[in-house]
Tab-separated table of C-alpha atoms in Angstrom:
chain	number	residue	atom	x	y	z
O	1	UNK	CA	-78.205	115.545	296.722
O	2	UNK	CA	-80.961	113.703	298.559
O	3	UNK	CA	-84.653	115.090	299.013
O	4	UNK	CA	-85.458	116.677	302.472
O	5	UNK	CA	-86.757	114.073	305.050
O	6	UNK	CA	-90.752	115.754	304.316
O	7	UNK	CA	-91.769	119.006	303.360
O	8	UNK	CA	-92.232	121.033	307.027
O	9	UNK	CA	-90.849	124.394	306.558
O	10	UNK	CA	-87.009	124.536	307.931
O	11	UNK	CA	-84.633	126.571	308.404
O	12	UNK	CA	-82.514	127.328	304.895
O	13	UNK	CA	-79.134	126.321	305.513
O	14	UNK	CA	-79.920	122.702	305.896
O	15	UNK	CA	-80.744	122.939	301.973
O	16	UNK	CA	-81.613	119.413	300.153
O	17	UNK	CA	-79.090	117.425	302.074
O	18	UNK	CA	-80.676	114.211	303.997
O	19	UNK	CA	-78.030	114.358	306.752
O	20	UNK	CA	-78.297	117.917	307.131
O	21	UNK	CA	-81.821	118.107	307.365
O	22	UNK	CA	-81.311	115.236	309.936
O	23	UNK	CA	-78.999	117.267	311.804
O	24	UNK	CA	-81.381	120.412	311.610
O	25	UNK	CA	-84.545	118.256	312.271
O	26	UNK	CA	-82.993	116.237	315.785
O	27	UNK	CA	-79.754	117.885	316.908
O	28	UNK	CA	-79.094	121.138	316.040
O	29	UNK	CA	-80.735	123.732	318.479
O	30	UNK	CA	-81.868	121.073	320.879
O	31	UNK	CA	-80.778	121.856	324.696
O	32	UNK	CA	-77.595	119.457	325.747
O	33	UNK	CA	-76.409	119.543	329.312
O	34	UNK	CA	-74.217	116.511	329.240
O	35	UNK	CA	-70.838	117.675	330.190
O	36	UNK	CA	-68.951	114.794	327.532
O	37	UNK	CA	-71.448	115.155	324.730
O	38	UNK	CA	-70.935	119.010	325.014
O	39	UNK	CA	-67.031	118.763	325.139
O	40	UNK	CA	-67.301	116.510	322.185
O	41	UNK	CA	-69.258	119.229	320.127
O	42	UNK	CA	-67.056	121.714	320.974
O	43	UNK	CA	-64.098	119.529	319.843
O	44	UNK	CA	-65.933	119.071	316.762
O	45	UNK	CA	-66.674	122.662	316.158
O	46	UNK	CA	-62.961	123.599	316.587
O	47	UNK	CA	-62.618	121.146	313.806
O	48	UNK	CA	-64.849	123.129	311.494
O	49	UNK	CA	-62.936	126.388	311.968
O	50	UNK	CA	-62.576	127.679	308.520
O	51	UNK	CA	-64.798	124.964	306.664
O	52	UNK	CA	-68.361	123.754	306.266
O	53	UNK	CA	-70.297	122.023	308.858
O	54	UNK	CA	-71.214	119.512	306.931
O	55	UNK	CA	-67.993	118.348	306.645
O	56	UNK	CA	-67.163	117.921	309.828
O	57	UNK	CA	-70.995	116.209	310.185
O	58	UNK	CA	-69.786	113.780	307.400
O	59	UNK	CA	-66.960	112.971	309.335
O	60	UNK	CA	-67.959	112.350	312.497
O	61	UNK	CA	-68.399	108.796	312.890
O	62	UNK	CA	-64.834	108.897	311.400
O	63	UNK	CA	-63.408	111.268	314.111
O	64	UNK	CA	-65.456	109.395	316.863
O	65	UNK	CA	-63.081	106.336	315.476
O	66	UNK	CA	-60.112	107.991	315.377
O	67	UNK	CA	-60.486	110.180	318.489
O	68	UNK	CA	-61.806	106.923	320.494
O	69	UNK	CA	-65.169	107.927	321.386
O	70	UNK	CA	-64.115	111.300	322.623
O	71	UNK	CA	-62.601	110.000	325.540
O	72	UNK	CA	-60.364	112.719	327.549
O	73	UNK	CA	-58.728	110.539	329.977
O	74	UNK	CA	-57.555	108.908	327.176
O	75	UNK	CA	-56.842	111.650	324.311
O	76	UNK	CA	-55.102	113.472	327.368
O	77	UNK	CA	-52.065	110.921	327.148
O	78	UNK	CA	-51.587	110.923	323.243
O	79	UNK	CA	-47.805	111.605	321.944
O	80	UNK	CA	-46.587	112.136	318.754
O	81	UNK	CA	-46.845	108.530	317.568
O	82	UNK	CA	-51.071	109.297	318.144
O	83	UNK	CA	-50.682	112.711	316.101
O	84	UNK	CA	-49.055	110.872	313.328
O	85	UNK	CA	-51.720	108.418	313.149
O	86	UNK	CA	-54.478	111.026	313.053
O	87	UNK	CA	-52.752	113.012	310.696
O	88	UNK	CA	-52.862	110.426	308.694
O	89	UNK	CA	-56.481	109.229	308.727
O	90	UNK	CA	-58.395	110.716	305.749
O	91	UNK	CA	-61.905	109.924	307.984
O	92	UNK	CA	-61.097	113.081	309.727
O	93	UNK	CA	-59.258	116.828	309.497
O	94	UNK	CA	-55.706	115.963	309.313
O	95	UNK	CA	-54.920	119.780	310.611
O	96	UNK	CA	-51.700	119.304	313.332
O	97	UNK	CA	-53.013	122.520	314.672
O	98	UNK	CA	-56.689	121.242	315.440
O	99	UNK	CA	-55.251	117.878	316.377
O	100	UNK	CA	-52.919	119.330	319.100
O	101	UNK	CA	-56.009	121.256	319.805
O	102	UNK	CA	-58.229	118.480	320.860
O	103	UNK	CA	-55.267	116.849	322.979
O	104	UNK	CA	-54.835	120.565	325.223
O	105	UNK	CA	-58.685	120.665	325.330
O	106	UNK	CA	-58.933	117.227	326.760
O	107	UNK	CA	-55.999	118.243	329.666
O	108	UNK	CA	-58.114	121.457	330.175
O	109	UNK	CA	-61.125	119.611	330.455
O	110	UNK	CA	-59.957	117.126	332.879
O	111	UNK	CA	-58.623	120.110	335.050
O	112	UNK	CA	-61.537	121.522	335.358
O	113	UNK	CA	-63.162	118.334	336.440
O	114	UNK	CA	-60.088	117.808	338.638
O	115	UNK	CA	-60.579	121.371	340.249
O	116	UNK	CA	-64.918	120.068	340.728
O	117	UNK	CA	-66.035	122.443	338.148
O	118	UNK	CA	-68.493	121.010	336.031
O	119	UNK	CA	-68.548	121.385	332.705
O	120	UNK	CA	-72.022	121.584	331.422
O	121	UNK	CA	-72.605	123.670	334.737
O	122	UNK	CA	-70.119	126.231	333.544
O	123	UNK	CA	-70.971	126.455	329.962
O	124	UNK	CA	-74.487	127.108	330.691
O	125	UNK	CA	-73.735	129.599	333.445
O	126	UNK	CA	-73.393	131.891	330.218
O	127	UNK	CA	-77.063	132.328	329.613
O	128	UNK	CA	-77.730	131.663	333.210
O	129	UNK	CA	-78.540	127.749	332.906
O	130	UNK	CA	-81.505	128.484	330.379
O	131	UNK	CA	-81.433	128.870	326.792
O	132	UNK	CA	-81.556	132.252	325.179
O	133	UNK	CA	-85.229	132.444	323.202
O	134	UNK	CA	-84.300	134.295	319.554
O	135	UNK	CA	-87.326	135.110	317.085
O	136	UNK	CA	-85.449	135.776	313.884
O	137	UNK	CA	-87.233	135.900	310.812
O	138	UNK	CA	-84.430	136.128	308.227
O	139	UNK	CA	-81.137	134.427	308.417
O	140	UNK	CA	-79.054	137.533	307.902
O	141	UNK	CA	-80.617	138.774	311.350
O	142	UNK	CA	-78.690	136.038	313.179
O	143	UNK	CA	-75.339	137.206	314.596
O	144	UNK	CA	-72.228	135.354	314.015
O	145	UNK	CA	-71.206	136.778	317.577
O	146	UNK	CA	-72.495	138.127	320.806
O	147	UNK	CA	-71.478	139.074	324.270
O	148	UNK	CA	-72.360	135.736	325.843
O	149	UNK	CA	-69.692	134.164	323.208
O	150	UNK	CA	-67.256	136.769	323.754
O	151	UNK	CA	-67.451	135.729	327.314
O	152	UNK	CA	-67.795	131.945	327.315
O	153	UNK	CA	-64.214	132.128	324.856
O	154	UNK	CA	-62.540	134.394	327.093
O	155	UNK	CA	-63.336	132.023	329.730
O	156	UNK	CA	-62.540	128.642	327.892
O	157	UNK	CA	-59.205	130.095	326.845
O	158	UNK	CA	-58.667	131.418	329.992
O	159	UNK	CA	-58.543	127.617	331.284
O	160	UNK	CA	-56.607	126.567	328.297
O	161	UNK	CA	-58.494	125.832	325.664
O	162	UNK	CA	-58.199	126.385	322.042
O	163	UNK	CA	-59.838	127.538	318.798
O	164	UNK	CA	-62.775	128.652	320.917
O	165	UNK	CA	-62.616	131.912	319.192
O	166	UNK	CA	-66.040	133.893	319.829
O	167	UNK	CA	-67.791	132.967	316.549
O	168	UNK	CA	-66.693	129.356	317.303
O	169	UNK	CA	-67.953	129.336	320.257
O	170	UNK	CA	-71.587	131.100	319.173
O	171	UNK	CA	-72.137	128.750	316.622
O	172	UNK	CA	-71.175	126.067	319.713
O	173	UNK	CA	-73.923	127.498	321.652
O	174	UNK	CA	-76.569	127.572	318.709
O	175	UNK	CA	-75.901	123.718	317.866
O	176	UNK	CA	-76.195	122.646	321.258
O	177	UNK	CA	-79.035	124.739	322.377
O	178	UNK	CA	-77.612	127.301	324.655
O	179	UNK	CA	-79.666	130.102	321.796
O	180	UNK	CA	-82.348	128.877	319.648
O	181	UNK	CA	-81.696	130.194	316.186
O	182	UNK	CA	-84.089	128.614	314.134
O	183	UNK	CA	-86.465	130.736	312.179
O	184	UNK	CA	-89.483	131.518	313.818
O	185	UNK	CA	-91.508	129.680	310.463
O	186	UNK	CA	-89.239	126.856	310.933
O	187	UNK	CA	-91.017	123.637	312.758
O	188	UNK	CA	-88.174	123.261	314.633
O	189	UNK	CA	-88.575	126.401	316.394
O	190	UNK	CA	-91.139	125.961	318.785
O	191	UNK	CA	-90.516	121.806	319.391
O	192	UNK	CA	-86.891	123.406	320.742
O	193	UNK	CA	-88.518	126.288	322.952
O	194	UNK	CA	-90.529	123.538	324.818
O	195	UNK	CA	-87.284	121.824	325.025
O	196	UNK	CA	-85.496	124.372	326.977
């Protein structure tokens, strides 16, 4: 494993991993409001149901490639010969499940957009358009739930989606800044506050 990018105080999970601690350091935590980028996380994170993050972060150039560039109009129309080809591509999670997944969240997506409800607008309608401010001190005070994720998956599966269970969908919020959930000693902490 690679050295941390510098010695600043983080928070643990990133470990010694270089493109963790590059996630942690510039992504993770910081606020997103861009309807695509946040449908593409949330593809992602459905992904990562049942296995590590950095998995799916080692793979995501690979399902970028595979998924072309997250585009729903496009993942919308795949058949069977596209869920062949992905289930064979080794660059991402070759799960049928997940992969029929993706192409349902991509219709629901679009319906939403057909029906003018934006998406960023209506994910962050959760924590009322601002991020939630946490000031943990130890990572086992971090829930792997709460009742804005209970409601956000409700909602998303009410329109269709899937594996947007509620810890899914909590860890959603904490990557893309909806919670901050570094530790309160971690660096990161306060640059992300300002952020939101």
């Amino acid at each position: 494993m690679a050295e941390p990018l510098d010695a600043r105080p983080r928070c643990s999970w990133p470990g010694s991993d270089a493109l963790y601690c590059a996630y942690h350091d510039e992504e993770w935590g910081a606020p997103e409001r861009d309807s695509r980028a946040l449908w593409e996380k949330l593809l992602l994170d459905g992904f990562q149901a049942g296995l590590a993050w950095i998995t799916i972060l080692r793979k995501r150039e690979g399902f970028r490639a595979a998924f072309e560039n997250f585009e729903p109009e496009v993942i919308a129309r795949y058949g069977e010969a596209d869920v062949e080809r992905l289930l064979a591509d080794a660059g991402i999670v070759r799960s049928r499940a997940k992969i029929l997944a993706a192409i349902g969240n991509a219709k629901a997506y679009l319906a939403m957009h057909d029906q003018g409800e934006d998406f960023s607008e209506f994910l962050w309608s959760f924590v009322g358009g601002q991020p939630i401010q946490n000031a943990w001190t130890d990572r086992a005070q971090v829930p792997v739930t709460t009742p804005e994720a209970e409601a956000m998956s409700k909602a998303l599966k009410a329109r269709g989606f899937k594996f947007v269970g509620p810890v899914i969908v909590y860890a959603f919020m904490q990557a893309v800044g909806m919670v901050n959930d570094h530790m309160t000693d971690c660096f990161r902490h306060e640059e992300v506050k300002r952020l939101g």
